[in-house]
Coordinates of C-alpha atoms and ligand atoms in Angstrom, one line a residue:
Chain A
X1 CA 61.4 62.9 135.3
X2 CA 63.6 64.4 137.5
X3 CA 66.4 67.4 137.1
X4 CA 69.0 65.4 137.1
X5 CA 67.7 63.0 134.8
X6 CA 67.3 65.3 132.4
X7 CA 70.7 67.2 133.2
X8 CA 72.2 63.4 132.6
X9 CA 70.3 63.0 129.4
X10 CA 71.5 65.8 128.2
X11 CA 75.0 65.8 129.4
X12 CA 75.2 61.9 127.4
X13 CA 73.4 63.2 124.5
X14 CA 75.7 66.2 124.1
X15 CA 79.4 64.5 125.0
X16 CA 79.1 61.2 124.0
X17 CA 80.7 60.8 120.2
X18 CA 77.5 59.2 118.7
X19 CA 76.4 62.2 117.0
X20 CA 80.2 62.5 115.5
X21 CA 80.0 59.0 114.8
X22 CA 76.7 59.2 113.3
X23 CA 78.1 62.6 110.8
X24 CA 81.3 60.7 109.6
X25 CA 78.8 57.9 109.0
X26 CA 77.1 60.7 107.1
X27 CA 80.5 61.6 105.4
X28 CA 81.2 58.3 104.0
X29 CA 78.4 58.7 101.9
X30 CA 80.3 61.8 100.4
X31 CA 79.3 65.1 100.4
X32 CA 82.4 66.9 99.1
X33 CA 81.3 67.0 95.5
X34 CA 78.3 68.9 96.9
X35 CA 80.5 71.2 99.0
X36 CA 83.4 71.7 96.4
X37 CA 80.5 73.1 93.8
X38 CA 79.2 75.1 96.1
X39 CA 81.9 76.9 96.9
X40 CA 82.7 77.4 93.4
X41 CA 79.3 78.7 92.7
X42 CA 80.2 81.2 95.3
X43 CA 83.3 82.3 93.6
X44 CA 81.5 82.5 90.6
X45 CA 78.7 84.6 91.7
X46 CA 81.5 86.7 93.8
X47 CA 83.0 87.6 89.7
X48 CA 79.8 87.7 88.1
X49 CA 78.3 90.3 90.0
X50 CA 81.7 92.5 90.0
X51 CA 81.9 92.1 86.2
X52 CA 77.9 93.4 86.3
X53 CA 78.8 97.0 85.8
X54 CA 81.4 96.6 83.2
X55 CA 78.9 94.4 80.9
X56 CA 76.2 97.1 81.6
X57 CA 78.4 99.8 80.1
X58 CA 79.6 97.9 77.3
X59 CA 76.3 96.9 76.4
X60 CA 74.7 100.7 76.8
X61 CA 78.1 101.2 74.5
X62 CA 76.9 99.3 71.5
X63 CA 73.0 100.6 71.9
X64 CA 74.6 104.5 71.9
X65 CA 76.7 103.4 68.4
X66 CA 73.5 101.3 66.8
X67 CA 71.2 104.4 68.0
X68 CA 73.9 106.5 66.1
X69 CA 73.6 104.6 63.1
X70 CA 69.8 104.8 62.3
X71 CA 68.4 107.0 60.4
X72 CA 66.3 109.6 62.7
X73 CA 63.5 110.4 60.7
X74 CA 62.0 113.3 63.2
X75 CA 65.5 115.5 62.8
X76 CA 65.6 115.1 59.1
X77 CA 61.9 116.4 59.1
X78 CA 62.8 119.6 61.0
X79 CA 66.1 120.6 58.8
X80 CA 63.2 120.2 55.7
X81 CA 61.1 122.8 56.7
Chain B
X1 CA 76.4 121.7 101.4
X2 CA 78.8 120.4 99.0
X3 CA 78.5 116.8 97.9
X4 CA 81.0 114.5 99.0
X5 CA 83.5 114.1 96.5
X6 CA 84.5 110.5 95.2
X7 CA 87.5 108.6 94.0
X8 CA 87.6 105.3 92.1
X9 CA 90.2 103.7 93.9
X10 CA 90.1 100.2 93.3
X11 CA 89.4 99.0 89.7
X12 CA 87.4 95.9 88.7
X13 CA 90.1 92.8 88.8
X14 CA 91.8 94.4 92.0
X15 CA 88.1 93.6 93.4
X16 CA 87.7 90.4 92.2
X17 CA 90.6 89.2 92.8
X18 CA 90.2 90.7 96.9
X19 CA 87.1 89.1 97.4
X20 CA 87.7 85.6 96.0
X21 CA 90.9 85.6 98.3
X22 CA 89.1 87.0 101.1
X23 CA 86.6 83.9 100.4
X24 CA 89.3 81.1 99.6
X25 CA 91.8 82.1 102.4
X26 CA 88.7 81.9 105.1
X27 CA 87.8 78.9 103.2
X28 CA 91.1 77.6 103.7
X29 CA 91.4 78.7 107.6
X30 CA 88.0 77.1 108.4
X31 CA 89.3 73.6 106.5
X32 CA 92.7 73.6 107.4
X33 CA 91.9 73.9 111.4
X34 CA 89.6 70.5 110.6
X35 CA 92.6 68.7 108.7
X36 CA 94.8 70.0 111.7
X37 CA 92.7 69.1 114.4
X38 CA 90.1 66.3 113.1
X39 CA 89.4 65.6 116.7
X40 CA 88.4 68.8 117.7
X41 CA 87.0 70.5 114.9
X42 CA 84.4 68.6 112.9
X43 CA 82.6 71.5 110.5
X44 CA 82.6 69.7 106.9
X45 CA 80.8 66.5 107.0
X46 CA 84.2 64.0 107.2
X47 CA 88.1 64.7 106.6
X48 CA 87.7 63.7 103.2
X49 CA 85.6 66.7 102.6
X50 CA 87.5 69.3 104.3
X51 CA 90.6 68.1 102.2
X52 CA 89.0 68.6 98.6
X53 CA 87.6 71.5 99.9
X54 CA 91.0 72.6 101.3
X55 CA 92.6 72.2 98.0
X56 CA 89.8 73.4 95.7
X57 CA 90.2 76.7 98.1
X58 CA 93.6 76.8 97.7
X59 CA 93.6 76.7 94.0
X60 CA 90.9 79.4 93.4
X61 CA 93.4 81.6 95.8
X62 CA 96.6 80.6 93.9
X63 CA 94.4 81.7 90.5
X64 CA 93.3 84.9 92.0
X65 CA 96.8 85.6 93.6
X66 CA 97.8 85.3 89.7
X67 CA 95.4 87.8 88.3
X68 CA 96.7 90.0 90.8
X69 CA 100.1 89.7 90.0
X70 CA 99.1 90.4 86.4
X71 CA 96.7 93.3 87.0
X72 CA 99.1 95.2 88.6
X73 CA 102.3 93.9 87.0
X74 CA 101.2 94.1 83.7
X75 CA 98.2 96.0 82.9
X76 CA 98.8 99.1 85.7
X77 CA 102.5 98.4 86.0
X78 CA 102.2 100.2 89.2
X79 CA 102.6 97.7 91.6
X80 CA 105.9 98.7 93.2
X81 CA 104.4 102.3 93.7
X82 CA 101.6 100.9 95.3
X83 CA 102.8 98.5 97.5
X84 CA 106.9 99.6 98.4
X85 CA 107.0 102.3 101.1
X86 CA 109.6 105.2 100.4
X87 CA 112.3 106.3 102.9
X88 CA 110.0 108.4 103.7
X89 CA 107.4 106.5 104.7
X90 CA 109.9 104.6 106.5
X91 CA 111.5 107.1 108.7
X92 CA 107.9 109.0 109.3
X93 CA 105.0 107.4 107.3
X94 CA 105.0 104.7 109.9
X95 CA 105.4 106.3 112.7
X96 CA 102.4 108.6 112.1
X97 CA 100.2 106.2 111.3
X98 CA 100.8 104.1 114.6
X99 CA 100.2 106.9 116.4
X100 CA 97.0 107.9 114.9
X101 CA 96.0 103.7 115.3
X102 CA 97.0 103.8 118.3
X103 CA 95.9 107.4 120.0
X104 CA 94.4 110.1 117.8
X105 CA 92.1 107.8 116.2
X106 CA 90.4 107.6 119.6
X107 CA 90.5 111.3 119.9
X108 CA 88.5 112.2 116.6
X109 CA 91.6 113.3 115.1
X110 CA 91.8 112.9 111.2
X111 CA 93.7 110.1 109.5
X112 CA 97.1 111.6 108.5
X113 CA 97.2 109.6 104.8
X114 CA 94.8 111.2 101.8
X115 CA 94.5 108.0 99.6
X116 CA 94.6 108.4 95.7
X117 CA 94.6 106.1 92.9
X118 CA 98.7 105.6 92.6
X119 CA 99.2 106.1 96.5
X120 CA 95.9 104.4 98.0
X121 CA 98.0 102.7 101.3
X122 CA 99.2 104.6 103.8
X123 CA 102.9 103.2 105.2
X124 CA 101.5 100.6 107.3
X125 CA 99.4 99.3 105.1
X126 CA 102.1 99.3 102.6
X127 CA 104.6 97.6 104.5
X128 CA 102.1 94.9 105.7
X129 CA 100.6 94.7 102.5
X130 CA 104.1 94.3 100.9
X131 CA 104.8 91.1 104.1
X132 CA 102.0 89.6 102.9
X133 CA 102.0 89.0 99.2
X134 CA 105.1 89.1 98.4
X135 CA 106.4 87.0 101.2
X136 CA 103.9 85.0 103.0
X137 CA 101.1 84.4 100.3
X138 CA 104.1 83.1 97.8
X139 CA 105.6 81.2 101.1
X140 CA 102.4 79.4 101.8
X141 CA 101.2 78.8 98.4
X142 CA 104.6 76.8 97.8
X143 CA 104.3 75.0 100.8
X144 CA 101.1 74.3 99.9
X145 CA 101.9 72.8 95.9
X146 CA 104.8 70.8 97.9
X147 CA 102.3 68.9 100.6
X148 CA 99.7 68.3 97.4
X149 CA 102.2 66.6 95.6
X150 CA 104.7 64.7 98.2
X151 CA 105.7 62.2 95.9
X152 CA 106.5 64.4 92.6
X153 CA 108.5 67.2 94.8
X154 CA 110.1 64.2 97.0
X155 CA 113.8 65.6 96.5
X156 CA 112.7 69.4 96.7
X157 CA 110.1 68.2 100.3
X158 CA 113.8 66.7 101.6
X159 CA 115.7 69.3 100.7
X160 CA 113.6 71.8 102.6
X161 CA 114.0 69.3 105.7
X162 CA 111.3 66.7 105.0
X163 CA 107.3 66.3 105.3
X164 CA 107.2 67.5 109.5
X165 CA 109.5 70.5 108.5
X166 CA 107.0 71.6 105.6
X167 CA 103.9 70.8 107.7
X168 CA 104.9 72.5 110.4
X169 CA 106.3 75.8 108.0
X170 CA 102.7 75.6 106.3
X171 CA 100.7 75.9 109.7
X172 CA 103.3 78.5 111.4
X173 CA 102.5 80.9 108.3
X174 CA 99.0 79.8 108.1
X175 CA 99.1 81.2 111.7
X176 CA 100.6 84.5 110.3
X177 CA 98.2 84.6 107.8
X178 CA 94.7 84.4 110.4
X179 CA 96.7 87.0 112.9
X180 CA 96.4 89.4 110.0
X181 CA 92.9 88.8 108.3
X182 CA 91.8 90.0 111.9
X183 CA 94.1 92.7 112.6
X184 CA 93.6 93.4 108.5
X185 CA 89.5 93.1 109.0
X186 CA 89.4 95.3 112.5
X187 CA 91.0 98.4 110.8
X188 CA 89.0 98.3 107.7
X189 CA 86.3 98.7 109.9
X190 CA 87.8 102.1 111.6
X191 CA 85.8 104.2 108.9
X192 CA 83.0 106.6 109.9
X193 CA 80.5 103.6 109.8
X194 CA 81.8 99.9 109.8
X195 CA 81.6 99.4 106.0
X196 CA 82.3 102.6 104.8
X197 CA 85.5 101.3 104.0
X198 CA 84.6 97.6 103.0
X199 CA 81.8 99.1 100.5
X200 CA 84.9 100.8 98.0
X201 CA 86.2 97.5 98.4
X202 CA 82.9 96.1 96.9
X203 CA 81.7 98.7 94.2
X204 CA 85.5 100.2 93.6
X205 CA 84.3 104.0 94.9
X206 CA 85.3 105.9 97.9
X207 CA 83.9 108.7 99.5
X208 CA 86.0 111.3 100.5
X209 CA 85.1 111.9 104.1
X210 CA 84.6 116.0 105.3
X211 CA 86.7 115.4 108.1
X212 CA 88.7 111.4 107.8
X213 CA 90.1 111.5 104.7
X214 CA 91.8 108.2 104.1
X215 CA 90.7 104.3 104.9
X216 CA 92.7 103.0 107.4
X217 CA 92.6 99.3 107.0
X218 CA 95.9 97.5 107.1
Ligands
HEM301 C1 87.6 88.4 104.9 C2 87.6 89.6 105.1 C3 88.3 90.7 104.5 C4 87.8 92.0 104.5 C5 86.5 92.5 105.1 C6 88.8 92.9 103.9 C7 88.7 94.2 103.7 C8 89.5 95.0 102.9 C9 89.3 96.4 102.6 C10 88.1 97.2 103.2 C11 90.3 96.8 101.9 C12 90.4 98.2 101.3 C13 91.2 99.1 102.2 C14 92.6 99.0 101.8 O1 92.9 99.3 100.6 O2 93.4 98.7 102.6 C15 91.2 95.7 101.6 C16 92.3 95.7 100.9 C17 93.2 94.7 100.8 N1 93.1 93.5 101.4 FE1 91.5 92.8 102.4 N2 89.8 92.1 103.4 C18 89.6 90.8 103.8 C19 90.4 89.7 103.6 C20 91.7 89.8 103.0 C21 92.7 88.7 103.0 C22 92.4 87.3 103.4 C23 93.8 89.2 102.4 C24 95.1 88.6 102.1 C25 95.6 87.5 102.3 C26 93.6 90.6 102.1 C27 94.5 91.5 101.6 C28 94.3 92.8 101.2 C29 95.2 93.6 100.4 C30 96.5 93.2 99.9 C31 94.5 94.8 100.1 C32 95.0 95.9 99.2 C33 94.4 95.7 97.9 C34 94.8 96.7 96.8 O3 94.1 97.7 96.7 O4 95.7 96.4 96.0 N3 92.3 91.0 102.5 N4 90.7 94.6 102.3

């Protein structure tokens, strides 16, 4: 094959519409559910991971009080003796 | 060596809210220059797509835009302080800060604003902060709610001059709104590395720099 062959083969390949004709083709068939839910996945990982510091302190919050609330068995044992 | 001291400077919904725009307003830029330009453009698999994708964008923006409004309005009732420039910054603020953009930034010279939590913007950033959500977010968001609902806001869509007037007003300020994010997203790279101002953004905490003591993206 020569250059210019190629150079033409590429040239119809790359401007001629089929490929765009060939994606809405693609389109009809409906991929904006898919794309819609994946850019609210994004938005929800964006808040999930921002909120990720404020559940970790709550949550070491309520392990401090609980941890406050048992009975701690070694201190009582020291004030005996 | 003393270690660097650090500030919390932008609490938890401020971030949320700042990243999901930053998200839905590309979002929206990336769509709307398909549903402008269907010829040209062809990123989302058909026009159909970048339409529900357009408006699903623009209502995660319009939500976020809301929990801004409420953060600051409501819970830190400090939004006027943080975003209205005094005469001060009027007469001086502004011009300082243009010439340290402009010049002394180049020279190694530090940045004239100290940012703290009730004055984190220096004047530019305040007055273009202030341009864009109070003027042009609210301006392109009701633009916006008009061309999704045509036939409910008929009489309000004529009385602003009819469909070409409010499509042409929604793509002139979506214009705005691009020339900013770059301006907006070059200076808040200005910091001693690229992100060390985009990382506050992220985690809420800034490093106070030994000798650039404020962020200067506008
Ligand atoms: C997509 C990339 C974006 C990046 C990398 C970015 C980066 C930043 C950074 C680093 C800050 C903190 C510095 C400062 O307080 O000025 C900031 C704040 C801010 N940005 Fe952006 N931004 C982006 C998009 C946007 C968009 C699209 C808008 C608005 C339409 C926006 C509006 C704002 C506002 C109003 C603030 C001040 C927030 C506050 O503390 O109340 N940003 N941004």
């Amino acid at each position: 094959m020569t250059t210019k062959s190629i150079i033409t083969m590429l040239g119809a390949l790359l401007l001629s519409p089929t490929s765009l004709a060939l994606a809405e083709a693609g389109a009809r068939q409906d991929h904006s559910q898919l794309l819609v839910w994946a850019f609210l996945g994004m938005c929800a990982l964006i808040v999930i991971i921002q909120l990720m510091p404020v559940v970790m302190i709550a949550f070491g919050l309520i392990r401090g009080l609980v941890k406050d609330k048992a009975p701690q068995p070694q201190a009582q044992a020291a004030t005996d003796e | 060596m003393e270690p660097a001291r650090k500030v919390y400077l932008q609490p938890t919904p401020v971030r949320i809210w700042h990243w999901l725009n930053a998200f839905g307003i590309v979002t929206l830029i990336v769509t709307g220059a398909q549903i402008r330009f269907p010829e040209y453009i062809q990123l989302f698999s058909g026009y159909k797509s970048a339409i529900l994708l357009h408006n699903t964008a623009g209502l995660v923006v319009a939500v976020s835009f809301s929990l801004w409004f409420f953060y600051y309005g409501v819970v830190a009732r400090n939004m006027l302080k943080i975003y209205v420039p005094s005469k001060d910054d009027l007469r001086f603020g502004i011009g300082r800060q243009a010439k340290f953009y402009l010049l002394t930034y180049f020279l190694g010279w530090p940045n004239p604003h100290h940012p703290t939590p009730e004055n984190k913007f220096n004047p530019m950033q305040k007055s273009a902060y202030l341009a864009i959500m109070f003027v042009l977010m609210p301006l392109i968001a009701l633009t916006g709610i008009l061309l999704t609902n045509v036939s409910p806001l008929r009489e309000l869509v004529i009385l602003i001059g009819g469909l070409k007037i409010l499509v042409a007003a929604h793509f002139l300020l979506a214009c705005c709104l691009c020339a900013f994010l770059f301006t907006h997203v070059y200076l808040a790279t200005l910091g001693r590395t690229p992100l060390a101002y985009i990382k506050p953004m992220w985690t809420g905490w800034e490093e106070e720099e030994p000798d650039r003591h404020s962020h200067p993206a506008a």
